[in-house]
Amino acid sequence: MLLNSISLAAVLALVAGVNGAPTFKLKGRDVDFDYNNQKVYGVNLGGWFVLEPWITPSIFEATNNDAIVDEFTLTQALGHDAASSVLTNHWNTWITQDDFNQIAAAGLNHVRIPIGYWAVAPLQGDPYVQGQLPVLDKAIGWARSAGLRVLLDLHGAPGSQNGFDNSGRKGPVDWQQGSTVSQTLTAIANLAERYAGDTDVVTAIELLNEPLGPDINLDELKQFYYDGWGNVRNNNAYTVVTIHDAFEDITSFWNGFMNAQAGVNNVMLDTHIYQIFDQGQVSQSPAQHVAAACGSASALAGTDKWTIVGEWTGAQTDCAKWLNGLGVGARYDGTMAGSSYVGSCDGKYTGTVAALSNADKQNIRAFTEAQLDAYEAHTGWIWWTWHTESAPEWDMQELIANGLFPQPLSDRQYPGQCG
């Protein structure tokens, strides 16, 4: 039975809130955001507490070591003291109070903050360094000052839940081996406990980012989601527990799971929509990208729990330097092994939004508007990502400054794309 490890206290705390009700209506003391009647408008603070080479290539270039491809190998190669120096400087400069203020001024109401297990439940023998949490504590205060809500996202699990560099360690998917699941649950419990008193800001906790469904045991993942929900509930009865779709269908696979009828409350599904990570997608025309975005609205509207598009982008190419991994090329310009040329990555491999071609600017703006319209079909959206060193298709801060991300959010230069 999937509920086997939820404490009796946690279940009793929820009785008044669930009662088998078929709606999303919440009862009693609640989180400080109305996910029923307000839309989530958010942005990810990517590359801050979990490094990604494509977001901050300078950190990796400074090592002059091609074997360093993620945060694990970076800290391993640098050693504790040097890694701590590099990362402490990064944590204290990459995102500041001013960024939170700009995000709020842009009309957004949420930030999603990725964090690795090693920050909250480090394991003996890992090379990772700590010091993230005092900065994250400050970030909660910055969000409070700016009037923003925070979704804390466990972005990396022991063993790696997907083998991507954004899990902290690129390579095999070893999550669910040995003690990795229980270690992940400890990280969730520690995170939930630390911010249990900040429910005016920390309204949601995501149990795990992008577990790779085809490579893991999905029944065990579902059990982990229930157990993680219980760990959050042991600290707060109403904090929204966010679960990623594991790249499985959001309606046919996830409807019926952890909805109100299942006896749990305040669960949100997170799906990530990108149209650039296979050859067929990067070969689509701009109009086809728009049509695909519009076509996602019906599935989003058809889920039986709150559902956000927790990552998406205006990019129609995978051109950004190291987006597919450090030293790996792109499908779009044929530089990735096994890919075929679609178009040039000039100006999109590295560069600025201002320097993009007029065609690229128009395509990004139109595609972004279509996605904004489509992803409001249910609970809302969170863009990836706020800030990059040199990836113009992805950098919300720069896109806003150059008029390619709508301001206000309702502004449309290409109205009616989704009918």
Coordinates of C-alpha atoms in Angstrom, one line a residue:
M1 CA 0.0 0.0 0.0
L2 CA 1.5 3.4 -1.1
L3 CA 0.5 5.1 2.1
N4 CA 2.5 2.7 4.3
S5 CA 5.1 5.2 5.6
I6 CA 3.0 8.3 6.3
S7 CA 2.7 9.0 10.0
L8 CA -0.7 8.7 11.7
A9 CA -0.3 12.3 12.9
A10 CA 0.2 13.5 9.3
V11 CA -2.9 11.7 8.1
L12 CA -5.0 13.0 11.0
A13 CA -3.9 16.5 10.3
L14 CA -5.5 16.2 6.9
V15 CA -8.9 14.7 7.6
A16 CA -10.6 18.0 7.6
G17 CA -8.9 19.0 4.4
V18 CA -9.5 16.0 2.1
N19 CA -12.7 14.2 3.1
G20 CA -12.8 12.5 -0.3
A21 CA -13.8 15.7 -2.0
P22 CA -13.5 15.6 -5.8
T23 CA -12.6 19.3 -6.1
F24 CA -9.3 21.2 -5.4
K25 CA -11.0 23.2 -2.6
L26 CA -8.8 23.6 0.5
K27 CA -9.9 23.7 4.1
G28 CA -8.6 25.2 7.3
R29 CA -5.3 27.0 7.6
D30 CA -3.8 27.2 4.1
V31 CA -0.7 28.1 2.2
D32 CA -0.3 31.8 1.4
F33 CA -1.3 31.6 -2.3
D34 CA -4.6 30.6 -3.8
Y35 CA -3.7 27.9 -6.3
N36 CA -7.4 27.5 -7.2
N37 CA -8.1 31.0 -8.3
Q38 CA -4.7 32.6 -9.0
K39 CA -2.3 31.7 -11.7
V40 CA 1.3 30.9 -11.1
Y41 CA 3.6 33.2 -13.0
G42 CA 7.2 32.3 -12.2
V43 CA 10.8 31.9 -13.1
N44 CA 13.4 29.4 -12.2
L45 CA 16.6 30.6 -10.6
G46 CA 18.7 28.0 -12.5
G47 CA 22.4 27.5 -12.1
W48 CA 22.5 29.0 -8.6
F49 CA 22.7 26.2 -6.0
V50 CA 23.0 23.5 -8.6
L51 CA 25.6 24.3 -11.3
E52 CA 24.8 23.7 -15.0
P53 CA 27.7 24.3 -17.4
W54 CA 25.6 26.0 -20.1
I55 CA 24.2 28.5 -17.6
T56 CA 27.6 29.5 -16.1
P57 CA 30.3 28.3 -18.6
S58 CA 32.9 30.6 -17.1
I59 CA 33.1 28.5 -13.9
F60 CA 34.0 25.4 -15.9
E61 CA 36.2 27.2 -18.5
A62 CA 38.4 28.5 -15.6
T63 CA 39.4 24.9 -14.8
N64 CA 40.9 24.2 -18.2
N65 CA 39.9 20.6 -17.6
D66 CA 37.6 18.9 -20.1
A67 CA 36.9 16.1 -17.6
I68 CA 35.0 18.5 -15.5
V69 CA 31.4 18.3 -16.7
D70 CA 29.1 18.9 -13.7
E71 CA 29.2 20.0 -10.0
F72 CA 30.4 16.6 -8.8
T73 CA 33.5 16.5 -11.0
L74 CA 34.1 20.2 -10.5
T75 CA 34.3 19.9 -6.7
Q76 CA 36.1 16.6 -7.0
A77 CA 38.8 18.1 -9.2
L78 CA 39.2 21.4 -7.3
G79 CA 39.2 20.0 -3.8
H80 CA 37.2 21.2 -0.8
D81 CA 38.9 24.5 -0.2
A82 CA 39.2 25.7 -3.7
A83 CA 35.7 24.5 -4.6
S84 CA 34.2 26.2 -1.5
S85 CA 35.9 29.5 -2.5
V86 CA 34.6 29.4 -6.1
L87 CA 31.1 28.3 -5.1
T88 CA 30.7 30.6 -2.2
N89 CA 31.5 33.6 -4.4
H90 CA 29.1 32.3 -7.0
W91 CA 26.2 31.7 -4.5
N92 CA 26.6 35.3 -3.2
T93 CA 26.7 37.0 -6.5
W94 CA 24.7 35.0 -9.1
I95 CA 21.3 36.0 -7.6
T96 CA 20.7 39.0 -5.2
Q97 CA 17.9 40.9 -3.7
D98 CA 17.8 43.1 -6.8
D99 CA 17.0 40.1 -8.9
F100 CA 14.0 39.3 -6.7
N101 CA 12.9 42.9 -7.0
Q102 CA 13.2 42.8 -10.8
I103 CA 11.2 39.5 -10.9
A104 CA 8.4 41.0 -8.9
A105 CA 8.4 44.2 -11.0
A106 CA 8.0 42.0 -14.1
G107 CA 4.6 40.8 -12.8
L108 CA 5.8 37.4 -11.6
N109 CA 4.6 35.9 -8.3
H110 CA 6.8 32.7 -7.9
V111 CA 10.4 31.7 -8.1
R112 CA 11.4 28.0 -8.3
I113 CA 14.8 27.5 -6.6
P114 CA 16.7 24.3 -7.4
I115 CA 18.8 22.8 -4.6
G116 CA 20.8 19.6 -4.4
Y117 CA 20.6 16.9 -1.8
W118 CA 24.2 17.6 -0.9
A119 CA 23.2 21.0 0.5
V120 CA 20.6 19.6 3.0
A121 CA 21.7 16.0 3.6
P122 CA 25.3 15.6 2.5
L123 CA 26.8 12.1 2.2
Q124 CA 30.1 11.0 3.4
G125 CA 32.6 10.5 0.6
D126 CA 30.9 13.0 -1.8
P127 CA 33.1 15.9 -3.0
Y128 CA 30.3 18.5 -2.9
V129 CA 30.8 21.5 -0.6
Q130 CA 28.2 23.1 1.6
G131 CA 27.3 26.7 2.5
Q132 CA 24.2 27.0 0.2
L133 CA 21.7 27.1 3.0
P134 CA 22.6 30.4 4.7
V135 CA 22.3 32.0 1.2
L136 CA 19.0 30.2 0.6
D137 CA 17.8 31.6 4.0
K138 CA 18.6 35.1 2.7
A139 CA 16.7 34.3 -0.5
I140 CA 13.6 33.4 1.4
G141 CA 13.8 36.8 3.1
W142 CA 14.4 38.5 -0.3
A143 CA 11.3 36.8 -1.7
R144 CA 9.3 37.9 1.3
S145 CA 10.4 41.5 0.8
A146 CA 9.6 41.4 -2.9
G147 CA 6.2 39.7 -2.3
L148 CA 7.1 36.5 -4.1
R149 CA 6.3 32.9 -3.3
V150 CA 9.0 30.2 -3.4
L151 CA 8.8 26.6 -4.7
L152 CA 11.8 24.8 -3.3
D153 CA 12.9 22.1 -5.8
L154 CA 15.1 19.1 -5.0
H155 CA 17.0 19.1 -8.2
G156 CA 19.5 16.4 -7.6
A157 CA 19.2 13.1 -5.7
P158 CA 21.9 10.6 -4.6
G159 CA 22.9 8.4 -7.4
S160 CA 21.3 10.8 -9.9
Q161 CA 17.7 10.4 -10.8
N162 CA 18.3 11.1 -14.5
G163 CA 22.0 11.1 -15.4
F164 CA 21.8 14.7 -16.5
D165 CA 24.5 17.2 -15.4
N166 CA 21.7 19.3 -13.8
S167 CA 21.3 16.5 -11.2
G168 CA 24.8 17.3 -10.0
R169 CA 26.4 14.2 -11.5
K170 CA 26.2 13.3 -15.2
G171 CA 26.3 9.6 -16.0
P172 CA 24.3 6.5 -15.1
V173 CA 21.0 6.7 -13.3
D174 CA 21.7 5.1 -10.0
W175 CA 18.9 6.6 -7.9
Q176 CA 16.7 3.8 -6.4
Q177 CA 19.9 1.7 -5.9
G178 CA 21.0 1.0 -2.4
S179 CA 20.0 3.6 0.1
T180 CA 19.5 6.4 -2.4
V181 CA 15.7 6.7 -2.0
S182 CA 15.9 6.9 1.8
Q183 CA 18.7 9.4 1.6
T184 CA 16.5 11.5 -0.7
L185 CA 13.7 11.3 1.8
T186 CA 16.0 12.6 4.5
A187 CA 16.9 15.5 2.3
I188 CA 13.2 16.3 1.8
A189 CA 12.5 16.1 5.5
N190 CA 15.4 18.4 6.3
L191 CA 14.3 20.9 3.7
A192 CA 10.7 20.8 4.9
E193 CA 11.7 21.2 8.6
R194 CA 14.1 24.1 7.9
Y195 CA 11.4 26.2 6.2
A196 CA 8.4 25.0 8.2
G197 CA 8.0 28.4 9.7
D198 CA 8.2 30.2 6.3
T199 CA 4.9 29.2 4.8
D200 CA 4.1 32.8 4.0
V201 CA 6.8 32.5 1.4
V202 CA 7.7 28.8 0.9
T203 CA 4.3 27.6 -0.4
A204 CA 5.6 24.5 -2.2
I205 CA 8.3 21.9 -2.1
E206 CA 9.1 19.7 -5.2
L207 CA 10.1 16.2 -4.1
L208 CA 12.4 15.5 -7.1
N209 CA 13.2 17.2 -10.4
E210 CA 12.9 15.2 -13.6
P211 CA 13.3 11.6 -12.5
L212 CA 13.8 9.7 -15.7
G213 CA 10.8 7.5 -16.0
P214 CA 12.1 5.1 -18.7
D215 CA 15.2 4.4 -16.6
I216 CA 13.6 3.9 -13.1
N217 CA 11.0 1.8 -11.4
L218 CA 7.8 3.9 -11.6
D219 CA 6.0 2.0 -8.9
E220 CA 8.9 2.8 -6.6
L221 CA 8.7 6.4 -7.7
K222 CA 5.0 6.6 -6.8
Q223 CA 5.8 5.1 -3.3
F224 CA 8.6 7.7 -3.0
Y225 CA 6.1 10.5 -3.8
Y226 CA 3.7 9.3 -1.1
D227 CA 6.6 9.0 1.4
G228 CA 7.9 12.4 0.5
W229 CA 4.5 13.8 0.9
G230 CA 4.4 12.3 4.4
N231 CA 7.8 13.9 5.2
V232 CA 6.5 17.3 4.2
R233 CA 3.3 16.8 6.1
N234 CA 5.2 15.9 9.3
N235 CA 6.4 19.5 9.2
N236 CA 3.4 21.4 7.7
A237 CA -0.1 20.2 6.9
Y238 CA -0.6 22.5 4.0
T239 CA 2.6 23.2 2.1
V240 CA 2.0 22.2 -1.5
V241 CA 3.8 19.0 -2.4
T242 CA 4.9 19.1 -6.1
I243 CA 5.6 15.9 -8.0
H244 CA 7.3 15.8 -11.4
D245 CA 5.7 13.8 -14.2
A246 CA 8.8 11.7 -14.8
F247 CA 8.2 12.3 -18.6
E248 CA 5.1 10.2 -18.4
D249 CA 1.7 11.4 -19.8
I250 CA 0.2 13.9 -17.5
T251 CA -3.4 12.6 -17.9
S252 CA -3.3 8.9 -18.8
F253 CA -0.5 8.1 -16.4
W254 CA -1.0 10.6 -13.5
N255 CA -4.7 11.2 -13.3
G256 CA -6.0 9.2 -10.4
F257 CA -2.7 9.4 -8.5
M258 CA -2.4 11.5 -5.4
N259 CA -5.6 13.4 -6.2
A260 CA -8.2 14.5 -3.6
Q261 CA -9.9 11.1 -3.7
A262 CA -6.6 9.4 -2.9
G263 CA -6.7 10.9 0.6
V264 CA -3.9 13.5 0.2
N265 CA -4.1 17.2 0.0
N266 CA -2.3 20.0 -1.8
V267 CA -0.5 18.0 -4.4
M268 CA 0.7 19.7 -7.6
L269 CA 1.9 18.0 -10.8
D270 CA 4.9 19.6 -12.6
T271 CA 5.5 19.0 -16.3
H272 CA 8.3 20.4 -18.4
I273 CA 7.7 21.3 -22.0
Y274 CA 10.6 21.8 -24.3
Q275 CA 10.5 21.4 -28.1
I276 CA 14.3 21.2 -28.7
F277 CA 15.7 17.9 -27.4
D278 CA 15.2 15.6 -30.4
Q279 CA 15.9 16.0 -34.1
G280 CA 12.3 16.2 -35.1
Q281 CA 11.5 19.0 -32.7
V282 CA 14.4 21.2 -33.7
S283 CA 13.4 20.7 -37.4
Q284 CA 10.0 22.2 -36.9
S285 CA 9.1 25.5 -38.4
P286 CA 8.3 28.5 -36.1
A287 CA 4.6 28.0 -36.9
Q288 CA 4.8 24.3 -36.0
H289 CA 6.4 25.2 -32.6
V290 CA 3.5 27.6 -31.9
A291 CA 0.9 25.0 -32.9
A292 CA 2.5 22.4 -30.6
A293 CA 2.5 24.8 -27.7
C294 CA -1.2 25.6 -28.3
G295 CA -1.9 21.9 -28.5
S296 CA -0.7 21.3 -25.0
A297 CA -3.5 23.3 -23.4
S298 CA -6.1 20.6 -23.5
A299 CA -3.9 18.0 -21.7
L300 CA -3.0 20.6 -19.0
A301 CA -6.6 21.4 -18.5
G302 CA -7.5 17.7 -18.2
T303 CA -5.4 16.8 -15.2
D304 CA -7.1 16.0 -11.9
K305 CA -4.8 18.0 -9.7
W306 CA -3.1 21.4 -9.8
T307 CA -0.6 21.3 -12.7
I308 CA 2.1 23.7 -13.6
V309 CA 4.5 23.9 -16.5
G310 CA 7.5 24.2 -14.2
E311 CA 10.1 24.6 -17.0
W312 CA 9.8 26.0 -20.5
T313 CA 11.6 28.4 -22.8
G314 CA 11.3 30.6 -25.8
A315 CA 14.1 28.7 -27.5
Q316 CA 13.3 26.9 -30.7
T317 CA 16.9 25.5 -31.0
D318 CA 19.3 23.7 -28.8
C319 CA 22.1 26.0 -29.9
A320 CA 23.1 27.4 -26.5
K321 CA 26.7 26.5 -25.7
W322 CA 26.8 23.2 -23.7
L323 CA 23.1 23.0 -23.4
N324 CA 23.3 19.3 -24.2
G325 CA 26.3 18.8 -22.0
L326 CA 29.8 20.2 -21.7
G327 CA 31.6 19.7 -25.0
V328 CA 28.5 18.3 -26.7
G329 CA 27.3 20.1 -29.9
A330 CA 23.8 20.9 -31.0
R331 CA 21.2 19.1 -33.1
Y332 CA 20.2 22.3 -34.8
D333 CA 23.4 23.0 -36.6
G334 CA 24.4 19.3 -36.9
T335 CA 27.4 19.5 -34.5
M336 CA 26.0 16.8 -32.2
A337 CA 27.0 13.3 -33.2
G338 CA 24.2 11.7 -35.2
S339 CA 22.3 14.9 -35.9
S340 CA 21.6 16.6 -39.2
Y341 CA 21.9 20.3 -40.0
V342 CA 18.7 22.4 -39.7
G343 CA 20.1 26.0 -39.5
S344 CA 22.9 28.2 -38.2
C345 CA 23.5 28.7 -34.5
D346 CA 25.1 32.1 -35.1
G347 CA 24.1 34.5 -32.3
K348 CA 22.5 31.7 -30.4
Y349 CA 25.5 29.6 -29.3
T350 CA 26.6 32.5 -27.2
G351 CA 25.6 36.1 -27.4
T352 CA 23.1 38.7 -26.3
V353 CA 19.4 39.1 -26.9
A354 CA 20.0 42.5 -28.4
A355 CA 22.3 40.9 -31.0
L356 CA 19.9 38.3 -32.2
S357 CA 18.6 38.5 -35.7
N358 CA 15.2 40.1 -36.3
A359 CA 13.8 36.8 -37.3
D360 CA 15.0 35.1 -34.1
K361 CA 13.5 38.0 -32.1
Q362 CA 10.2 37.7 -33.8
N363 CA 10.1 33.9 -33.4
I364 CA 11.0 34.0 -29.7
R365 CA 8.4 36.6 -29.0
A366 CA 5.6 34.8 -30.9
F367 CA 6.5 31.4 -29.4
T368 CA 6.6 32.9 -25.9
E369 CA 3.2 34.5 -26.3
A370 CA 1.7 31.2 -27.5
Q371 CA 3.1 29.3 -24.5
L372 CA 1.9 31.9 -22.1
D373 CA -1.6 31.5 -23.4
A374 CA -1.5 27.7 -23.5
Y375 CA 0.1 27.1 -20.1
E376 CA -2.5 29.2 -18.2
A377 CA -4.9 26.4 -19.1
H378 CA -4.5 25.1 -15.6
T379 CA -2.4 26.3 -12.7
G380 CA 0.3 28.3 -14.5
W381 CA 3.9 28.3 -15.5
I382 CA 7.5 28.9 -14.4
W383 CA 10.1 29.9 -17.1
W384 CA 13.6 28.4 -17.3
T385 CA 15.6 30.5 -16.5
W386 CA 16.0 34.0 -15.0
H387 CA 19.7 34.6 -15.8
T388 CA 22.5 33.1 -17.9
E389 CA 26.0 34.2 -18.8
S390 CA 25.5 34.0 -22.6
A391 CA 22.4 32.0 -23.7
P392 CA 20.1 34.6 -25.2
E393 CA 17.2 32.4 -26.1
W394 CA 16.8 31.4 -22.4
D395 CA 17.6 34.5 -20.4
M396 CA 14.4 36.0 -19.1
Q397 CA 16.1 39.0 -17.6
E398 CA 17.6 40.0 -20.9
L399 CA 14.5 39.0 -22.9
I400 CA 12.4 41.4 -20.8
A401 CA 14.9 44.2 -21.1
N402 CA 14.8 43.8 -24.9
G403 CA 11.0 43.5 -25.3
L404 CA 10.9 39.8 -26.2
F405 CA 9.1 38.7 -23.1
P406 CA 5.7 40.4 -22.7
Q407 CA 5.4 43.3 -20.4
P408 CA 2.9 43.4 -18.9
L409 CA 2.4 39.6 -19.1
S410 CA -0.9 40.1 -20.9
D411 CA 0.6 42.2 -23.7
R412 CA 0.3 40.5 -27.1
Q413 CA 2.0 41.4 -30.3
Y414 CA 0.8 38.1 -31.9
P415 CA -2.8 37.8 -30.4
G416 CA -5.0 34.8 -31.0
Q417 CA -2.3 32.3 -31.9
C418 CA -4.1 29.6 -29.9
G419 CA -7.5 30.4 -31.2

